[in-house]
PDB file of C-alpha atoms in Angstrom:
ATOM      1  CA  MET A 163      94.695 -15.214  41.883  1.00 61.00           C
ATOM      2  CA  ASP A 164      91.173 -16.157  40.821  1.00 70.00           C
ATOM      3  CA  ASN A 165      88.888 -18.290  42.968  1.00 71.00           C
ATOM      4  CA  ALA A 166      89.230 -21.415  40.814  1.00 78.00           C
ATOM      5  CA  THR A 167      93.031 -21.327  41.014  1.00 81.00           C
ATOM      6  CA  ARG A 168      92.948 -20.677  44.758  1.00 83.00           C
ATOM      7  CA  SER A 169      90.530 -23.554  45.266  1.00 86.00           C
ATOM      8  CA  GLU A 170      92.697 -25.936  43.228  1.00 89.00           C
ATOM      9  CA  ARG A 171      95.788 -24.973  45.211  1.00 91.00           C
ATOM     10  CA  SER A 172      93.942 -25.540  48.487  1.00 92.00           C
ATOM     11  CA  ARG A 173      92.682 -28.904  47.273  1.00 93.00           C
ATOM     12  CA  ASN A 174      96.167 -30.050  46.272  1.00 92.00           C
ATOM     13  CA  ALA A 175      97.645 -28.759  49.527  1.00 94.00           C
ATOM     14  CA  ALA A 176      95.100 -30.792  51.476  1.00 94.00           C
ATOM     15  CA  LEU A 177      95.826 -33.937  49.460  1.00 93.00           C
ATOM     16  CA  ASP A 178      99.581 -33.498  49.811  1.00 92.00           C
ATOM     17  CA  ALA A 179      99.126 -33.056  53.558  1.00 94.00           C
ATOM     18  CA  ALA A 180      97.032 -36.226  53.683  1.00 92.00           C
ATOM     19  CA  LEU A 181      99.867 -38.208  52.081  1.00 89.00           C
ATOM     20  CA  VAL A 182     102.354 -36.804  54.600  1.00 90.00           C
ATOM     21  CA  ILE A 183     100.100 -37.849  57.480  1.00 90.00           C
ATOM     22  CA  ILE A 184      99.559 -41.350  56.091  1.00 86.00           C
ATOM     23  CA  ALA A 185     103.305 -41.837  55.572  1.00 83.00           C
ATOM     24  CA  ARG A 186     104.325 -40.462  58.957  1.00 86.00           C
ATOM     25  CA  ASP A 187     101.494 -41.501  61.266  1.00 87.00           C
ATOM     26  CA  GLY A 188      99.560 -44.193  59.401  1.00 83.00           C
ATOM     27  CA  PRO A 189      96.125 -44.069  57.760  1.00 82.00           C
ATOM     28  CA  GLY A 190      94.363 -44.358  61.119  1.00 84.00           C
ATOM     29  CA  ARG A 191      95.597 -40.885  62.079  1.00 89.00           C
ATOM     30  CA  LEU A 192      94.208 -39.221  58.970  1.00 90.00           C
ATOM     31  CA  THR A 193      91.474 -36.784  60.005  1.00 94.00           C
ATOM     32  CA  LEU A 194      90.216 -33.486  58.640  1.00 95.00           C
ATOM     33  CA  ASP A 195      91.696 -31.749  61.698  1.00 96.00           C
ATOM     34  CA  ALA A 196      95.089 -33.344  61.039  1.00 96.00           C
ATOM     35  CA  ILE A 197      94.946 -32.282  57.386  1.00 96.00           C
ATOM     36  CA  ALA A 198      94.172 -28.711  58.424  1.00 96.00           C
ATOM     37  CA  ARG A 199      97.147 -28.629  60.808  1.00 96.00           C
ATOM     38  CA  GLU A 200      99.548 -30.209  58.325  1.00 96.00           C
ATOM     39  CA  SER A 201      98.506 -28.090  55.339  1.00 94.00           C
ATOM     40  CA  GLY A 202      98.139 -24.777  57.157  1.00 94.00           C
ATOM     41  CA  LEU A 203      94.568 -24.467  55.911  1.00 93.00           C
ATOM     42  CA  SER A 204      91.677 -23.733  58.213  1.00 94.00           C
ATOM     43  CA  LYS A 205      89.440 -26.665  59.026  1.00 93.00           C
ATOM     44  CA  GLY A 206      86.662 -24.813  57.234  1.00 94.00           C
ATOM     45  CA  GLY A 207      88.898 -24.574  54.186  1.00 93.00           C
ATOM     46  CA  VAL A 208      89.526 -28.311  54.276  1.00 94.00           C
ATOM     47  CA  ILE A 209      85.831 -29.084  54.731  1.00 94.00           C
ATOM     48  CA  HIS A 210      85.035 -26.814  51.791  1.00 92.00           C
ATOM     49  CA  GLN A 211      87.134 -29.157  49.639  1.00 93.00           C
ATOM     50  CA  PHE A 212      86.324 -32.474  51.322  1.00 94.00           C
ATOM     51  CA  ARG A 213      83.298 -33.089  53.491  1.00 93.00           C
ATOM     52  CA  THR A 214      84.591 -36.386  54.879  1.00 92.00           C
ATOM     53  CA  LYS A 215      87.746 -38.431  55.291  1.00 90.00           C
ATOM     54  CA  GLU A 216      86.379 -40.865  52.715  1.00 90.00           C
ATOM     55  CA  ALA A 217      86.178 -38.014  50.212  1.00 92.00           C
ATOM     56  CA  VAL A 218      89.880 -37.322  50.809  1.00 92.00           C
ATOM     57  CA  LEU A 219      90.813 -40.950  50.187  1.00 89.00           C
ATOM     58  CA  LYS A 220      88.673 -41.088  47.051  1.00 90.00           C
ATOM     59  CA  ALA A 221      90.353 -37.919  45.761  1.00 92.00           C
ATOM     60  CA  LEU A 222      93.812 -39.381  46.455  1.00 89.00           C
ATOM     61  CA  LEU A 223      92.998 -42.460  44.393  1.00 87.00           C
ATOM     62  CA  GLU A 224      91.500 -40.388  41.599  1.00 89.00           C
ATOM     63  CA  ARG A 225      94.541 -38.105  41.482  1.00 89.00           C
ATOM     64  CA  GLN A 226      96.881 -41.062  41.112  1.00 86.00           C
ATOM     65  CA  MET A 227      94.705 -42.531  38.374  1.00 87.00           C
ATOM     66  CA  VAL A 228      94.742 -39.217  36.479  1.00 90.00           C
ATOM     67  CA  ARG A 229      98.529 -39.014  36.732  1.00 89.00           C
ATOM     68  CA  PHE A 230      98.961 -42.508  35.354  1.00 90.00           C
ATOM     69  CA  GLU A 231      96.484 -41.733  32.565  1.00 92.00           C
ATOM     70  CA  GLU A 232      98.565 -38.685  31.654  1.00 94.00           C
ATOM     71  CA  PHE A 233     101.510 -41.050  31.193  1.00 94.00           C
ATOM     72  CA  SER A 234      99.630 -43.830  29.418  1.00 95.00           C
ATOM     73  CA  THR A 235      97.815 -41.745  26.786  1.00 95.00           C
ATOM     74  CA  PRO A 236     100.905 -40.607  24.829  1.00 96.00           C
ATOM     75  CA  TYR A 237     102.583 -43.972  25.407  1.00 96.00           C
ATOM     76  CA  ARG A 238      99.588 -45.766  23.879  1.00 96.00           C
ATOM     77  CA  ALA A 239      99.809 -43.608  20.744  1.00 96.00           C
ATOM     78  CA  LYS A 240     103.452 -44.631  20.364  1.00 95.00           C
ATOM     79  CA  ALA A 241     102.797 -48.303  21.135  1.00 96.00           C
ATOM     80  CA  GLN A 242     100.074 -48.544  18.492  1.00 95.00           C
ATOM     81  CA  ALA A 243     102.750 -47.975  15.858  1.00 93.00           C
ATOM     82  CA  GLU A 244     105.423 -50.179  17.419  1.00 92.00           C
ATOM     83  CA  SER A 245     103.877 -53.069  19.344  1.00 93.00           C
ATOM     84  CA  GLU A 246     101.816 -56.099  18.387  1.00 92.00           C
ATOM     85  CA  ASN A 247      99.956 -55.644  21.680  1.00 96.00           C
ATOM     86  CA  PRO A 248      99.704 -51.888  22.271  1.00 97.00           C
ATOM     87  CA  GLU A 249      97.217 -52.082  25.151  1.00 98.00           C
ATOM     88  CA  LEU A 250      99.363 -54.608  27.005  1.00 98.00           C
ATOM     89  CA  ALA A 251     102.523 -52.620  26.281  1.00 98.00           C
ATOM     90  CA  THR A 252     100.898 -49.451  27.592  1.00 98.00           C
ATOM     91  CA  GLU A 253      99.762 -51.135  30.787  1.00 97.00           C
ATOM     92  CA  ILE A 254     103.168 -52.707  31.481  1.00 98.00           C
ATOM     93  CA  ALA A 255     104.925 -49.386  30.845  1.00 97.00           C
ATOM     94  CA  THR A 256     102.466 -47.542  33.092  1.00 95.00           C
ATOM     95  CA  VAL A 257     102.923 -50.112  35.845  1.00 94.00           C
ATOM     96  CA  ARG A 258     106.701 -49.725  35.509  1.00 95.00           C
ATOM     97  CA  GLU A 259     106.294 -45.973  35.850  1.00 91.00           C
ATOM     98  CA  ALA A 260     104.259 -46.485  39.020  1.00 88.00           C
ATOM     99  CA  ALA A 261     106.870 -48.850  40.463  1.00 89.00           C
ATOM    100  CA  ASN A 262     109.605 -46.272  39.952  1.00 85.00           C
ATOM    101  CA  ALA A 263     107.564 -43.247  41.050  1.00 78.00           C
ATOM    102  CA  PRO A 264     107.484 -41.705  44.533  1.00 66.00           C
ATOM    103  CA  ASN A 265     105.431 -43.718  47.005  1.00 68.00           C
ATOM    104  CA  SER A 266     102.320 -41.524  46.887  1.00 67.00           C
ATOM    105  CA  ALA A 267     100.494 -44.215  44.907  1.00 65.00           C
ATOM    106  CA  ALA A 268     101.284 -46.847  47.530  1.00 71.00           C
ATOM    107  CA  LEU A 269     100.184 -44.552  50.335  1.00 71.00           C
ATOM    108  CA  ALA A 270      96.885 -43.768  48.619  1.00 73.00           C
ATOM    109  CA  LEU A 271      96.204 -47.464  47.998  1.00 70.00           C
ATOM    110  CA  LEU A 272      97.176 -48.459  51.521  1.00 72.00           C
ATOM    111  CA  ALA A 273      94.972 -45.839  53.134  1.00 74.00           C
ATOM    112  CA  ALA A 274      91.993 -46.756  50.977  1.00 75.00           C
ATOM    113  CA  MET A 275      92.372 -50.487  51.652  1.00 74.00           C
ATOM    114  CA  VAL A 276      92.649 -49.970  55.408  1.00 73.00           C
ATOM    115  CA  GLU A 277      89.928 -47.374  55.856  1.00 75.00           C
ATOM    116  CA  ASN A 278      87.355 -48.304  53.238  1.00 80.00           C
ATOM    117  CA  PRO A 279      87.986 -51.292  50.961  1.00 80.00           C
ATOM    118  CA  ASP A 280      84.946 -50.309  48.885  1.00 85.00           C
ATOM    119  CA  LEU A 281      86.986 -47.406  47.492  1.00 83.00           C
ATOM    120  CA  MET A 282      89.145 -49.941  45.675  1.00 83.00           C
ATOM    121  CA  ALA A 283      86.255 -50.295  43.234  1.00 86.00           C
ATOM    122  CA  LEU A 284      87.677 -47.204  41.488  1.00 84.00           C
ATOM    123  CA  PRO A 285      90.970 -48.751  40.334  1.00 86.00           C
ATOM    124  CA  ARG A 286      89.353 -52.183  40.032  1.00 89.00           C
ATOM    125  CA  ASP A 287      86.759 -50.922  37.545  1.00 91.00           C
ATOM    126  CA  SER A 288      89.517 -49.235  35.561  1.00 90.00           C
ATOM    127  CA  ASP A 289      91.492 -52.489  35.565  1.00 92.00           C
ATOM    128  CA  LEU A 290      88.501 -54.413  34.222  1.00 96.00           C
ATOM    129  CA  LYS A 291      88.365 -52.132  31.189  1.00 95.00           C
ATOM    130  CA  THR A 292      92.111 -52.447  30.689  1.00 95.00           C
ATOM    131  CA  ILE A 293      91.986 -56.237  30.899  1.00 97.00           C
ATOM    132  CA  ALA A 294      89.154 -56.394  28.362  1.00 98.00           C
ATOM    133  CA  ALA A 295      91.183 -54.288  25.908  1.00 97.00           C
ATOM    134  CA  ILE A 296      94.298 -56.424  26.433  1.00 98.00           C
ATOM    135  CA  LYS A 297      92.406 -59.680  25.853  1.00 97.00           C
ATOM    136  CA  ALA A 298      90.676 -58.301  22.765  1.00 96.00           C
ATOM    137  CA  GLU A 299      93.953 -57.558  20.996  1.00 96.00           C
ATOM    138  CA  ALA A 300      95.892 -60.642  22.122  1.00 96.00           C
ATOM    139  CA  ALA A 301      96.459 -63.751  20.029  1.00 94.00           C
ATOM    140  CA  ASP A 302      96.844 -65.627  23.327  1.00 96.00           C
ATOM    141  CA  PRO A 303      94.782 -63.866  26.031  1.00 96.00           C
ATOM    142  CA  ASP A 304      96.047 -66.164  28.793  1.00 97.00           C
ATOM    143  CA  LEU A 305      99.692 -65.377  28.014  1.00 97.00           C
ATOM    144  CA  ALA A 306      98.858 -61.678  27.872  1.00 98.00           C
ATOM    145  CA  MET A 307      97.282 -61.946  31.328  1.00 98.00           C
ATOM    146  CA  LEU A 308     100.369 -63.701  32.678  1.00 98.00           C
ATOM    147  CA  ARG A 309     102.543 -60.829  31.420  1.00 98.00           C
ATOM    148  CA  TRP A 310     100.113 -58.310  32.920  1.00 98.00           C
ATOM    149  CA  ALA A 311     100.013 -60.103  36.272  1.00 97.00           C
ATOM    150  CA  ALA A 312     103.807 -60.384  36.419  1.00 98.00           C
ATOM    151  CA  ALA A 313     104.144 -56.646  35.826  1.00 98.00           C
ATOM    152  CA  ARG A 314     101.588 -55.898  38.529  1.00 95.00           C
ATOM    153  CA  GLY A 315     103.447 -58.144  40.944  1.00 95.00           C
ATOM    154  CA  LEU A 316     106.721 -56.310  40.303  1.00 96.00           C
ATOM    155  CA  MET A 317     104.953 -52.995  40.861  1.00 92.00           C
ATOM    156  CA  LEU A 318     103.190 -53.945  44.088  1.00 89.00           C
ATOM    157  CA  GLY A 319     106.347 -55.444  45.541  1.00 90.00           C
ATOM    158  CA  ALA A 320     108.220 -52.224  44.808  1.00 89.00           C
ATOM    159  CA  LEU A 321     105.473 -49.890  46.041  1.00 82.00           C
ATOM    160  CA  PHE A 322     105.056 -51.614  49.378  1.00 81.00           C
ATOM    161  CA  GLY A 323     108.765 -52.202  49.964  1.00 83.00           C
ATOM    162  CA  MET A 324     108.430 -55.989  49.827  1.00 87.00           C
ATOM    163  CA  SER A 325     110.548 -56.683  46.743  1.00 88.00           C
ATOM    164  CA  PRO A 326     114.042 -58.140  47.230  1.00 93.00           C
ATOM    165  CA  LEU A 327     114.930 -57.156  43.656  1.00 94.00           C
ATOM    166  CA  PRO A 328     117.161 -54.122  43.082  1.00 94.00           C
ATOM    167  CA  ARG A 329     115.827 -51.571  40.629  1.00 94.00           C
ATOM    168  CA  PRO A 330     118.189 -52.541  37.749  1.00 96.00           C
ATOM    169  CA  GLU A 331     116.971 -56.135  37.905  1.00 97.00           C
ATOM    170  CA  ARG A 332     113.357 -55.036  38.154  1.00 96.00           C
ATOM    171  CA  ASP A 333     113.779 -52.743  35.146  1.00 96.00           C
ATOM    172  CA  ARG A 334     115.343 -55.598  33.183  1.00 98.00           C
ATOM    173  CA  LEU A 335     112.351 -57.814  33.939  1.00 98.00           C
ATOM    174  CA  PHE A 336     109.928 -55.066  32.926  1.00 98.00           C
ATOM    175  CA  ALA A 337     111.815 -54.701  29.632  1.00 97.00           C
ATOM    176  CA  ARG A 338     111.453 -58.417  28.999  1.00 98.00           C
ATOM    177  CA  LEU A 339     107.747 -58.319  29.759  1.00 98.00           C
ATOM    178  CA  LEU A 340     107.397 -55.475  27.253  1.00 97.00           C
ATOM    179  CA  ASP A 341     109.286 -57.267  24.471  1.00 96.00           C
ATOM    180  CA  ASP A 342     106.772 -59.173  22.327  1.00 95.00           C
ATOM    181  CA  THR A 343     109.565 -61.149  20.642  1.00 95.00           C
ATOM    182  CA  GLN A 344     110.317 -62.834  23.976  1.00 95.00           C
ATOM    183  CA  TRP A 345     106.803 -64.268  24.079  1.00 96.00           C
ATOM    184  CA  ASN A 346     105.687 -64.955  20.506  1.00 92.00           C
ATOM    185  CA  ALA A 347     106.984 -68.532  20.525  1.00 92.00           C
ATOM    186  CA  LEU A 348     104.922 -69.281  23.636  1.00 93.00           C
ATOM    187  CA  GLU A 349     101.630 -68.041  22.219  1.00 90.00           C
ATOM    188  CA  LYS A 350      98.808 -70.518  21.858  1.00 89.00           C
ATOM    189  CA  PRO A 351      96.152 -68.651  19.870  1.00 82.00           C
ATOM    190  CA  ALA A 352      92.698 -68.891  21.405  1.00 69.00           C
ATOM    191  CA  LYS A 353      91.150 -69.191  17.956  1.00 58.00           C
ATOM    192  CA  PRO A 354      92.395 -71.277  15.001  1.00 51.00           C
ATOM    193  CA  ARG A 355      94.226 -69.157  12.465  1.00 40.00           C
ATOM    194  CA  ALA A 356      92.473 -68.593   9.149  1.00 41.00           C
ATOM    195  CA  GLY A 357      92.783 -71.636   6.899  1.00 40.00           C
ATOM    196  CA  ALA A 358      94.049 -73.922   9.654  1.00 40.00           C
ATOM    197  CA  ALA A 359      92.427 -77.331   9.842  1.00 41.00           C
ATOM    198  CA  PRO A 360      90.788 -78.247  13.157  1.00 46.00           C
ATOM    199  CA  LYS A 361      92.727 -80.658  15.353  1.00 42.00           C
ATOM    200  CA  GLY A 362      92.120 -84.272  14.425  1.00 45.00           C
ATOM    201  CA  THR A 363      90.997 -83.517  10.853  1.00 42.00           C
ATOM    202  CA  ALA A 364      94.192 -84.778   9.253  1.00 39.00           C
ATOM    203  CA  ALA A 365      94.187 -87.900  11.401  1.00 40.00           C
ATOM    204  CA  ARG A 366      90.597 -88.690  10.456  1.00 42.00           C
ATOM    205  CA  LYS A 367      91.411 -88.266   6.774  1.00 42.00           C
ATOM    206  CA  ARG A 368      94.383 -90.628   7.054  1.00 41.00           C
ATOM    207  CA  ALA A 369      92.162 -93.139   8.816  1.00 40.00           C
TER     208      ALA A 369
END
């Protein structure tokens, strides 16, 4: 096994151990010593990968973001051919995937929020780019944001065990959020459509 492969395996072992500790003992018990004991690595081996606890938390968030990106990239390519709002469709589908995935995403978010809220700038900055793309493609940006926010609410409720909805009902709601035909009649375009007269023009002419 070459050094790069060995290093990657050690890194992943340390991150997996960190998630176990957070789930079992809470984020306050996450230390480099605890990671070394849980993973079977030496403390020096853990420190070689992560100099601080904050570095571990940052890596956990980044790993989850990469995994969701691996899902969203091929989905986006498909949505561009099938959806009127491919960026929104991709985000809702990715959020649904997160809601139905193992709870590693929730644990990473929880630990980061408790230990260092500044780390949440990572997913927040990513969300800002996503929101900009969703608004840019939408005929009604406000309605698109409502669909986005509803999907996020379903996800967060599921991840943190707060949702009273069973998975079949949650999946049905996600499917409805994804279906553009359920929302087209509610759209109020932010800009007048080409050729449309401004409001009040007809009334002024009749006057």
